[in-house]
Short mmCIF file of C-alpha atoms and ligand atoms in Angstrom, two decimals:
data_model
loop_
_atom_site.label_atom_id
_atom_site.label_comp_id
_atom_site.label_asym_id
_atom_site.label_seq_id
_atom_site.Cartn_x
_atom_site.Cartn_y
_atom_site.Cartn_z
CA MET P 1 -17.46 13.26 -93.93
CA SER P 2 -20.92 14.62 -93.10
CA LYS P 3 -22.51 17.42 -95.09
CA ILE P 4 -23.48 20.47 -93.03
CA VAL P 5 -25.74 22.99 -94.74
CA VAL P 6 -25.80 26.40 -93.03
CA VAL P 7 -28.64 28.69 -94.09
CA GLY P 8 -27.94 32.41 -93.57
CA GLY P 9 -24.51 34.06 -93.64
CA GLY P 10 -24.97 36.73 -90.95
CA ALA P 11 -23.35 37.26 -87.54
CA ALA P 12 -23.90 33.59 -86.59
CA GLY P 13 -23.92 31.66 -89.89
CA LEU P 14 -20.85 33.28 -91.43
CA GLU P 15 -18.71 32.74 -88.33
CA LEU P 16 -19.87 29.12 -88.20
CA VAL P 17 -18.99 28.30 -91.84
CA THR P 18 -15.63 30.06 -91.39
CA ARG P 19 -14.73 27.92 -88.38
CA LEU P 20 -16.07 24.70 -89.95
CA GLY P 21 -14.43 25.42 -93.32
CA ARG P 22 -11.04 25.94 -91.70
CA SER P 23 -11.33 22.71 -89.68
CA GLY P 24 -11.70 20.64 -92.88
CA LEU P 25 -13.61 17.93 -90.96
CA HIS P 26 -16.90 18.34 -92.81
CA SER P 27 -18.29 19.24 -96.19
CA VAL P 28 -19.77 22.70 -95.55
CA VAL P 29 -22.26 24.64 -97.68
CA LEU P 30 -23.50 28.18 -97.01
CA VAL P 31 -26.88 29.13 -98.48
CA GLU P 32 -27.31 32.93 -98.55
CA PRO P 33 -29.27 35.13 -100.98
CA ALA P 34 -26.96 38.18 -100.73
CA THR P 35 -23.63 38.46 -102.54
CA HIS P 36 -21.92 40.48 -99.77
CA HIS P 37 -21.95 40.38 -95.97
CA LEU P 38 -22.22 43.55 -93.88
CA TRP P 39 -22.19 43.63 -90.08
CA LYS P 40 -25.87 44.15 -89.22
CA PRO P 41 -25.35 46.33 -86.10
CA ARG P 42 -23.93 48.98 -88.47
CA LEU P 43 -26.90 49.13 -90.84
CA HIS P 44 -28.02 52.40 -89.22
CA GLU P 45 -24.71 53.92 -90.34
CA ILE P 46 -25.38 52.83 -93.93
CA ALA P 47 -28.84 54.45 -93.65
CA ALA P 48 -27.28 57.71 -92.41
CA GLY P 49 -24.54 57.68 -95.07
CA THR P 50 -21.71 57.46 -92.54
CA PHE P 51 -20.49 53.89 -93.08
CA ASP P 52 -17.66 53.06 -95.45
CA ASN P 53 -18.89 49.74 -96.83
CA GLU P 54 -16.21 49.70 -99.50
CA LEU P 55 -13.64 48.46 -96.98
CA ASP P 56 -15.87 46.64 -94.51
CA SER P 57 -18.06 44.42 -96.67
CA LEU P 58 -17.15 40.82 -97.47
CA SER P 59 -17.79 38.97 -100.75
CA TYR P 60 -19.17 35.49 -99.97
CA ALA P 61 -17.75 34.11 -103.24
CA GLN P 62 -14.20 35.24 -102.43
CA HIS P 63 -14.36 34.34 -98.77
CA SER P 64 -15.71 30.82 -99.39
CA ALA P 65 -12.88 30.12 -101.84
CA CYS P 66 -10.26 31.25 -99.29
CA VAL P 67 -11.73 29.53 -96.23
CA GLY P 68 -12.96 26.21 -97.64
CA TYR P 69 -16.77 26.12 -97.72
CA ARG P 70 -19.15 26.16 -100.70
CA TYR P 71 -21.32 29.24 -101.17
CA VAL P 72 -24.67 28.89 -102.90
CA GLN P 73 -26.46 32.14 -103.65
CA ALA P 74 -30.07 31.24 -102.85
CA ALA P 75 -32.86 31.71 -100.31
CA MET P 76 -34.26 28.74 -98.41
CA THR P 77 -38.02 28.45 -98.89
CA GLY P 78 -38.96 25.00 -97.59
CA LEU P 79 -37.91 21.83 -95.78
CA ASP P 80 -38.56 18.09 -96.14
CA ARG P 81 -37.30 16.51 -92.93
CA GLN P 82 -38.07 12.96 -94.04
CA ALA P 83 -35.94 13.30 -97.20
CA LYS P 84 -33.41 15.59 -95.39
CA THR P 85 -33.60 18.21 -98.11
CA ILE P 86 -34.24 21.94 -98.19
CA ARG P 87 -35.96 23.82 -101.00
CA LEU P 88 -34.08 26.76 -102.46
CA ASP P 89 -35.06 29.72 -104.57
CA ARG P 90 -32.10 30.62 -106.78
CA SER P 91 -32.14 33.70 -108.98
CA VAL P 92 -30.02 31.90 -111.61
CA ASP P 93 -31.95 28.66 -112.10
CA GLY P 94 -35.17 28.95 -110.08
CA GLN P 95 -36.14 26.21 -107.61
CA GLN P 96 -33.68 23.59 -106.43
CA GLN P 97 -33.41 20.97 -103.70
CA MET P 98 -30.35 20.48 -101.52
CA GLN P 99 -29.62 17.45 -99.38
CA TYR P 100 -28.07 17.69 -95.89
CA ASP P 101 -26.83 15.46 -93.09
CA TYR P 102 -27.05 18.32 -90.58
CA LEU P 103 -28.96 21.54 -91.21
CA VAL P 104 -28.17 24.81 -89.42
CA ILE P 105 -30.76 27.58 -89.71
CA ALA P 106 -29.36 31.08 -88.99
CA VAL P 107 -31.59 33.40 -91.00
CA GLY P 108 -31.90 36.12 -88.33
CA ALA P 109 -34.96 38.20 -87.58
CA VAL P 110 -36.82 41.15 -89.09
CA SER P 111 -38.66 44.13 -87.61
CA ASN P 112 -42.04 43.40 -86.08
CA ASP P 113 -44.72 45.87 -87.18
CA PHE P 114 -47.23 44.15 -84.85
CA LYS P 115 -49.66 44.29 -87.82
CA THR P 116 -49.99 48.07 -87.28
CA PRO P 117 -52.04 49.39 -90.26
CA GLY P 118 -50.06 51.28 -92.91
CA VAL P 119 -46.61 50.56 -91.47
CA SER P 120 -45.39 48.17 -94.18
CA GLU P 121 -46.51 50.65 -96.88
CA HIS P 122 -45.31 53.94 -95.40
CA CYS P 123 -42.34 53.17 -93.12
CA LEU P 124 -38.83 52.01 -93.92
CA PHE P 125 -37.18 49.12 -92.09
CA LEU P 126 -33.51 48.39 -91.37
CA ASP P 127 -33.46 44.61 -91.65
CA SER P 128 -30.95 44.14 -94.46
CA ALA P 129 -28.18 46.00 -96.26
CA ALA P 130 -30.55 46.53 -99.20
CA GLN P 131 -33.13 48.21 -96.94
CA ALA P 132 -30.44 50.32 -95.25
CA GLN P 133 -29.24 51.43 -98.69
CA GLN P 134 -32.82 52.31 -99.65
CA ALA P 135 -33.13 54.36 -96.44
CA TRP P 136 -29.87 56.15 -97.28
CA GLU P 137 -31.19 57.07 -100.72
CA ARG P 138 -34.26 58.64 -99.06
CA VAL P 139 -32.11 60.42 -96.45
CA ASN P 140 -29.82 61.76 -99.18
CA THR P 141 -32.83 63.17 -101.08
CA LEU P 142 -34.01 64.92 -97.89
CA LEU P 143 -30.54 66.31 -97.22
CA ARG P 144 -30.47 67.93 -100.65
CA SER P 145 -33.95 69.45 -100.43
CA GLY P 146 -32.81 72.78 -98.93
CA GLN P 147 -35.67 72.72 -96.39
CA GLN P 148 -36.38 71.54 -92.87
CA GLN P 149 -37.25 67.83 -92.92
CA GLU P 150 -38.86 65.66 -90.25
CA VAL P 151 -37.49 62.20 -89.54
CA VAL P 152 -39.52 60.04 -87.15
CA ILE P 153 -38.11 56.76 -85.83
CA VAL P 154 -40.49 54.36 -84.08
CA GLY P 155 -38.90 52.13 -81.43
CA ALA P 156 -36.14 53.15 -79.01
CA GLY P 157 -34.29 49.85 -78.82
CA ALA P 158 -30.63 49.75 -79.91
CA THR P 159 -31.49 50.18 -83.61
CA GLY P 160 -33.77 53.21 -83.13
CA VAL P 161 -31.46 54.91 -80.63
CA GLU P 162 -28.34 54.43 -82.77
CA LEU P 163 -30.07 55.61 -85.95
CA ALA P 164 -31.44 58.73 -84.19
CA ALA P 165 -27.98 59.64 -82.87
CA GLU P 166 -26.36 59.05 -86.26
CA LEU P 167 -28.87 61.25 -88.09
CA ALA P 168 -28.52 63.95 -85.42
CA LYS P 169 -24.78 63.89 -86.09
CA VAL P 170 -25.34 64.24 -89.85
CA ASN P 171 -27.61 67.20 -89.08
CA ARG P 172 -24.90 68.91 -87.00
CA GLN P 173 -22.42 68.27 -89.79
CA LEU P 174 -24.81 69.89 -92.29
CA SER P 175 -25.06 73.04 -90.22
CA ARG P 176 -21.25 73.14 -90.07
CA TYR P 177 -21.19 73.08 -93.87
CA GLN P 178 -23.88 75.81 -93.82
CA GLN P 179 -26.41 73.78 -95.75
CA ALA P 180 -29.97 75.13 -95.92
CA THR P 181 -31.43 71.71 -95.06
CA SER P 182 -31.95 70.71 -91.46
CA LEU P 183 -33.27 67.45 -90.06
CA THR P 184 -35.58 67.25 -87.06
CA VAL P 185 -35.12 63.81 -85.55
CA THR P 186 -37.89 62.42 -83.30
CA LEU P 187 -37.67 59.08 -81.53
CA VAL P 188 -41.02 57.58 -80.46
CA GLU P 189 -41.20 54.75 -77.90
CA ALA P 190 -44.30 53.01 -76.52
CA SER P 191 -42.78 52.09 -73.15
CA ASP P 192 -41.85 54.65 -70.50
CA ARG P 193 -38.12 54.81 -71.35
CA VAL P 194 -35.64 54.33 -74.16
CA LEU P 195 -33.81 50.96 -74.27
CA PRO P 196 -36.58 49.29 -72.25
CA ALA P 197 -34.60 46.02 -71.98
CA SER P 198 -31.58 47.76 -70.35
CA PRO P 199 -31.05 48.93 -66.76
CA VAL P 200 -32.97 52.13 -65.89
CA CYS P 201 -29.80 54.21 -65.28
CA MET P 202 -28.51 53.28 -68.76
CA SER P 203 -31.83 54.38 -70.31
CA GLU P 204 -31.62 57.69 -68.43
CA LYS P 205 -28.05 58.39 -69.57
CA VAL P 206 -28.84 57.48 -73.18
CA GLN P 207 -31.98 59.65 -73.26
CA ARG P 208 -30.08 62.62 -71.79
CA GLU P 209 -27.32 62.24 -74.38
CA LEU P 210 -29.82 61.92 -77.26
CA GLU P 211 -31.53 65.12 -76.12
CA ASN P 212 -28.14 66.87 -75.85
CA GLN P 213 -27.51 65.85 -79.43
CA GLY P 214 -30.79 67.45 -80.53
CA VAL P 215 -33.06 64.39 -80.78
CA THR P 216 -36.65 64.80 -79.53
CA VAL P 217 -37.47 61.73 -77.43
CA LEU P 218 -41.14 60.86 -76.85
CA THR P 219 -41.76 57.94 -74.48
CA GLY P 220 -45.12 56.40 -73.57
CA VAL P 221 -46.40 57.09 -77.09
CA ARG P 222 -47.88 54.15 -79.00
CA VAL P 223 -48.17 54.39 -82.78
CA HIS P 224 -51.57 53.14 -83.89
CA GLU P 225 -51.38 53.69 -87.66
CA ALA P 226 -49.10 55.01 -90.40
CA GLU P 227 -50.38 57.13 -93.27
CA HIS P 228 -48.59 58.79 -96.16
CA GLY P 229 -46.31 61.33 -94.42
CA TYR P 230 -47.87 60.88 -90.95
CA LEU P 231 -47.89 58.62 -87.92
CA VAL P 232 -51.07 58.47 -85.85
CA THR P 233 -50.83 57.65 -82.12
CA SER P 234 -53.38 55.67 -80.11
CA GLU P 235 -54.55 59.01 -78.62
CA GLY P 236 -55.24 60.27 -82.14
CA ALA P 237 -52.28 62.73 -82.35
CA ARG P 238 -50.60 62.95 -85.80
CA PHE P 239 -46.83 63.34 -86.35
CA LYS P 240 -45.54 64.59 -89.65
CA GLY P 241 -42.74 62.40 -91.01
CA ASP P 242 -40.94 63.16 -94.27
CA LEU P 243 -39.10 59.94 -93.51
CA MET P 244 -40.53 57.33 -91.12
CA VAL P 245 -38.44 54.39 -89.93
CA TRP P 246 -39.94 51.45 -88.04
CA ALA P 247 -37.49 49.86 -85.57
CA ALA P 248 -39.86 48.51 -82.91
CA GLY P 249 -39.44 44.88 -81.90
CA ILE P 250 -38.40 41.80 -83.85
CA LYS P 251 -39.93 38.63 -85.20
CA CYS P 252 -38.73 35.89 -87.53
CA ALA P 253 -39.93 35.60 -91.11
CA ASP P 254 -43.35 33.98 -91.54
CA TRP P 255 -41.97 31.08 -93.63
CA LEU P 256 -40.19 29.75 -90.51
CA ALA P 257 -43.51 29.16 -88.70
CA GLY P 258 -44.40 25.49 -88.98
CA LEU P 259 -41.47 24.65 -91.30
CA ASP P 260 -42.32 20.97 -91.89
CA GLY P 261 -43.64 20.78 -88.33
CA LEU P 262 -40.66 22.39 -86.49
CA ALA P 263 -41.92 23.86 -83.20
CA THR P 264 -41.86 27.67 -83.17
CA ASN P 265 -42.92 30.38 -80.69
CA ARG P 266 -45.31 33.32 -81.19
CA ILE P 267 -42.65 35.41 -83.00
CA ASN P 268 -41.77 32.49 -85.32
CA GLN P 269 -38.45 31.67 -83.63
CA ILE P 270 -37.64 27.95 -83.85
CA GLN P 271 -37.62 26.34 -80.40
CA VAL P 272 -34.35 24.62 -79.60
CA ASP P 273 -33.01 22.85 -76.54
CA VAL P 274 -29.80 23.79 -74.71
CA THR P 275 -27.68 22.06 -77.38
CA LEU P 276 -29.17 24.36 -80.06
CA GLN P 277 -30.97 21.37 -81.66
CA SER P 278 -34.57 21.87 -82.72
CA VAL P 279 -36.86 20.32 -80.09
CA THR P 280 -38.60 18.56 -83.01
CA ASP P 281 -35.62 17.28 -85.02
CA SER P 282 -32.15 16.68 -83.58
CA ASP P 283 -30.43 16.91 -87.00
CA ILE P 284 -31.52 20.54 -87.28
CA PHE P 285 -29.66 23.24 -85.33
CA VAL P 286 -30.75 26.86 -85.04
CA LEU P 287 -28.51 29.83 -84.20
CA GLY P 288 -28.80 33.55 -83.51
CA ASP P 289 -32.01 35.57 -83.70
CA SER P 290 -33.94 32.68 -85.34
CA ALA P 291 -33.66 30.50 -82.21
CA GLU P 292 -35.56 30.47 -78.94
CA CYS P 293 -32.84 28.90 -76.79
CA PRO P 294 -33.42 28.34 -73.04
CA GLN P 295 -30.77 29.18 -70.45
CA PRO P 296 -30.11 27.51 -67.07
CA ASP P 297 -31.68 30.48 -65.20
CA GLY P 298 -34.99 30.06 -67.07
CA THR P 299 -34.46 33.02 -69.41
CA PHE P 300 -33.79 32.79 -73.17
CA VAL P 301 -30.66 33.77 -75.10
CA PRO P 302 -31.23 37.41 -76.21
CA PRO P 303 -31.36 38.36 -79.92
CA ARG P 304 -27.98 40.10 -79.94
CA ALA P 305 -24.90 39.95 -82.14
CA GLN P 306 -22.73 38.84 -79.22
CA ALA P 307 -25.05 35.87 -78.53
CA ALA P 308 -25.06 34.93 -82.25
CA ASN P 309 -21.23 34.95 -82.33
CA GLN P 310 -20.92 32.88 -79.13
CA ALA P 311 -23.47 30.33 -80.39
CA ALA P 312 -21.54 29.98 -83.68
CA ALA P 313 -18.24 29.33 -81.85
CA HIS P 314 -19.98 26.84 -79.57
CA LEU P 315 -21.66 24.94 -82.41
CA ALA P 316 -18.42 24.75 -84.43
CA HIS P 317 -16.84 23.03 -81.44
CA GLN P 318 -19.85 20.70 -81.09
CA PHE P 319 -19.53 19.59 -84.72
CA TYR P 320 -15.88 18.79 -83.94
CA ARG P 321 -17.08 16.69 -80.99
CA LEU P 322 -19.69 14.96 -83.16
CA ALA P 323 -16.98 14.04 -85.69
CA LYS P 324 -15.01 12.47 -82.81
CA GLY P 325 -18.11 10.59 -81.56
CA ALA P 326 -18.47 12.69 -78.36
CA THR P 327 -21.79 13.96 -76.93
CA LEU P 328 -23.06 17.52 -77.37
CA GLN P 329 -22.57 20.12 -74.62
CA PRO P 330 -25.13 22.79 -73.66
CA PHE P 331 -24.77 26.36 -74.91
CA VAL P 332 -24.62 28.93 -72.11
CA PHE P 333 -24.58 32.59 -73.17
CA ARG P 334 -21.99 34.68 -71.28
CA ASP P 335 -23.29 38.24 -71.28
CA GLY P 336 -20.31 40.53 -71.80
CA GLY P 337 -22.56 43.61 -71.49
CA MET P 338 -24.20 45.79 -74.06
CA VAL P 339 -22.90 48.86 -75.85
CA VAL P 340 -25.05 51.40 -77.68
CA ALA P 341 -23.29 53.87 -79.99
CA LEU P 342 -24.47 57.47 -79.95
CA GLY P 343 -22.62 58.85 -82.95
CA HIS P 344 -19.02 58.17 -83.93
CA SER P 345 -17.30 59.32 -80.77
CA TYR P 346 -19.59 58.44 -77.87
CA ALA P 347 -21.23 55.26 -76.57
CA VAL P 348 -22.93 54.01 -73.42
CA GLY P 349 -22.43 50.46 -72.22
CA THR P 350 -23.32 48.12 -69.36
CA LEU P 351 -21.03 45.56 -67.80
CA MET P 352 -21.43 42.98 -65.01
CA GLN P 353 -25.15 42.28 -65.65
CA GLY P 354 -25.99 45.96 -65.67
CA LYS P 355 -24.23 46.80 -62.37
CA LEU P 356 -21.65 49.01 -64.09
CA ILE P 357 -22.54 51.71 -66.63
CA LEU P 358 -19.73 53.17 -68.72
CA ARG P 359 -19.83 55.95 -71.26
CA GLY P 360 -17.53 58.03 -73.40
CA ARG P 361 -15.16 57.74 -76.30
CA PHE P 362 -13.36 54.64 -75.02
CA VAL P 363 -16.73 52.83 -74.84
CA ARG P 364 -17.24 53.78 -78.51
CA ASN P 365 -13.87 52.16 -79.22
CA LEU P 366 -15.13 49.06 -77.40
CA TYR P 367 -18.19 49.07 -79.69
CA ASP P 368 -15.86 49.04 -82.71
CA THR P 369 -13.85 46.25 -81.11
CA ILE P 370 -16.92 43.96 -81.15
CA PHE P 371 -17.12 44.45 -84.91
CA ARG P 372 -13.37 43.93 -85.34
CA LEU P 373 -13.56 40.69 -83.29
CA HIS P 374 -16.18 39.44 -85.76
CA GLN P 375 -13.85 40.36 -88.63
CA ARG P 376 -10.95 38.62 -86.85
CA VAL P 377 -12.86 35.33 -87.02
CA LEU P 378 -13.53 35.90 -90.73
CA PHE P 379 -10.10 37.19 -91.85
CA GLY P 380 -7.52 36.85 -89.05
CA TRP P 381 -5.74 39.68 -87.16
CA GLY P 382 -3.35 40.62 -89.99
CA ARG P 383 -6.07 41.71 -92.38
CA VAL P 384 -8.13 43.35 -89.63
CA THR P 385 -5.13 45.49 -88.62
CA ALA P 386 -4.61 46.49 -92.26
CA LEU P 387 -8.31 47.42 -92.56
CA VAL P 388 -8.20 49.59 -89.43
CA VAL P 389 -5.10 51.45 -90.66
CA LEU P 390 -6.52 51.90 -94.19
CA LYS P 391 -9.79 53.21 -92.80
CA ARG P 392 -8.01 55.77 -90.59
CA VAL P 393 -6.00 57.02 -93.59
CA LYS P 394 -9.10 57.20 -95.78
CA TYR P 395 -10.97 59.10 -93.07
CA LEU P 396 -8.18 61.67 -92.88
CA LEU P 397 -8.24 62.20 -96.64
CA ASN P 398 -12.03 62.16 -97.23
CA PRO P 399 -15.03 63.58 -95.38
CA TYR P 400 -16.76 60.77 -93.51
CA TYR P 401 -20.14 61.59 -94.93
CA LYS P 402 -21.02 59.76 -98.16
CA GLY P 403 -22.93 62.63 -99.75
CA ASN P 404 -19.71 64.71 -99.67
CA ILE P 405 -21.61 67.83 -98.72
C1 LIG N 1 -29.66 48.41 -87.24
C2 LIG N 1 -29.34 47.31 -86.24
C3 LIG N 1 -28.51 47.60 -85.15
C4 LIG N 1 -28.20 46.59 -84.24
N1 LIG N 1 -27.35 46.90 -83.22
C5 LIG N 1 -26.98 45.92 -82.38
C6 LIG N 1 -26.06 46.19 -81.33
O1 LIG N 1 -25.63 47.34 -81.15
N2 LIG N 1 -25.67 45.17 -80.52
C7 LIG N 1 -26.15 43.89 -80.70
O2 LIG N 1 -25.74 42.97 -79.96
N3 LIG N 1 -27.02 43.60 -81.67
C8 LIG N 1 -27.46 44.57 -82.51
N4 LIG N 1 -28.34 44.28 -83.51
C9 LIG N 1 -28.87 42.89 -83.61
C10 LIG N 1 -27.85 41.98 -84.31
O3 LIG N 1 -27.51 42.53 -85.55
C11 LIG N 1 -28.46 40.60 -84.48
O4 LIG N 1 -28.78 40.08 -83.20
C12 LIG N 1 -27.51 39.63 -85.16
O5 LIG N 1 -27.11 40.12 -86.43
C13 LIG N 1 -28.19 38.27 -85.33
O6 LIG N 1 -27.36 37.42 -86.07
P1 LIG N 1 -27.99 36.29 -86.98
O7 LIG N 1 -26.85 35.57 -87.59
O8 LIG N 1 -28.99 35.52 -86.20
O9 LIG N 1 -28.82 37.05 -88.11
P2 LIG N 1 -28.32 38.09 -89.19
O10 LIG N 1 -27.03 38.71 -88.81
O11 LIG N 1 -29.51 38.96 -89.43
O12 LIG N 1 -28.06 37.19 -90.48
C14 LIG N 1 -29.12 36.51 -91.13
C15 LIG N 1 -28.64 36.14 -92.52
O13 LIG N 1 -29.61 35.25 -93.09
C16 LIG N 1 -29.84 35.60 -94.43
N5 LIG N 1 -31.18 35.11 -94.81
C17 LIG N 1 -32.37 35.66 -94.52
N6 LIG N 1 -33.36 34.90 -95.06
C18 LIG N 1 -32.78 33.85 -95.68
C19 LIG N 1 -33.26 32.73 -96.41
N7 LIG N 1 -34.57 32.54 -96.62
N8 LIG N 1 -32.39 31.83 -96.91
C20 LIG N 1 -31.04 32.02 -96.71
N9 LIG N 1 -30.52 33.05 -96.03
C21 LIG N 1 -31.37 33.98 -95.51
C22 LIG N 1 -29.72 37.12 -94.44
O14 LIG N 1 -29.43 37.59 -95.76
C23 LIG N 1 -28.57 37.34 -93.47
O15 LIG N 1 -27.32 37.34 -94.13
C24 LIG N 1 -28.71 45.27 -84.41
C25 LIG N 1 -29.56 45.00 -85.49
C26 LIG N 1 -29.89 46.00 -86.39
C27 LIG N 1 -30.81 45.68 -87.55
#
């Protein structure tokens, strides 16, 4: 029985250990510093205080015991490929080594501040549940101030757009409850349209909807510097921001660059071949946002939750094939489209490689379905159905907004 160590229990890593644990063919270890898993595409809802994490978070300790993998609460900090060991930083007993037969790195990505001066000091990021919680604490303070407050979000990719729409919804809710506070939400994007990686007609529809919801959208504006309470553009204009969130671009953590000689690209993603094996070491696999994985058409697998989930399902099957002595098959990402949520009852999505744009409440339900499909892999349909029903009941009995204004 070979020992597979999976580092990172996010969209990719957690689905992989679940599938491998259930198969019982390997000894499986998950290395993850957090105690609980939350679905990353919903971090903006945690930041806005509209996500019920009581029902939708997963305890790694409980889940590992039920599914059949070992969970080690630690962060990977180094690698020795010759000795086939990784170095861990554990809060309980400090440094530790762990041996592997196969290593899977799935540690995701973080926001890229492009070394813009002042951003790391003065802006918040939404890269982890802890950061989203920190953002929520700041938002909650603003909401209770009794004054008009300016929120500026830099970057109109999916994260920035979804956060802007969520905060605009909280703002409308506040006015319904006749609170004195109001939020002005401004979304700043350097390129000439929101969602620059999506088809133009999707960008247009999303921008129109954001503006209908009261968000000020500024495109073609490049932030040059962040100061305490202000963002400065490359033209020298200054935007006041009582809360400033940076959601522009991604990169992988710096410790991944040159990890015992593993080849990486300019944003620190580990370069893999079509079988998801590192181009430098075939016993090391990389999944999700941490990987630069080529596709048959010459593009690379995009850093999206859907791609992370598909890669995890593919790799679980490949480990099954390895156990049976078969060769590895290439991973080909099947793009099922992209959905961007604009509040709790509206979403815009693309299907058929951007040829079809859909919008409305049923697209928002589709967005939720992607999250429920992830939960189905982790828990099975029975528990997911129970969670959906419980959440509906709770929503009827309690206001959706955490601050209970
Ligand atoms: C606010 C937000 C909204 C998004 N919305 C969408 C969307 O609408 N649609 C979409 O497709 N994608 C969306 N994404 C992107 C999507 O979440 C990612 O593509 C996906 O989560 C990547 O999966 P992953 O497993 O590679 O990484 P992650 O899900 O980020 O998981 C990485 C895991 O690694 C752990 N880790 C980090 N460092 C270490 C270490 N040193 N040692 C051990 N473990 C470590 C982390 O704790 C985490 O659990 C969004 C992202 C954000 C932040």
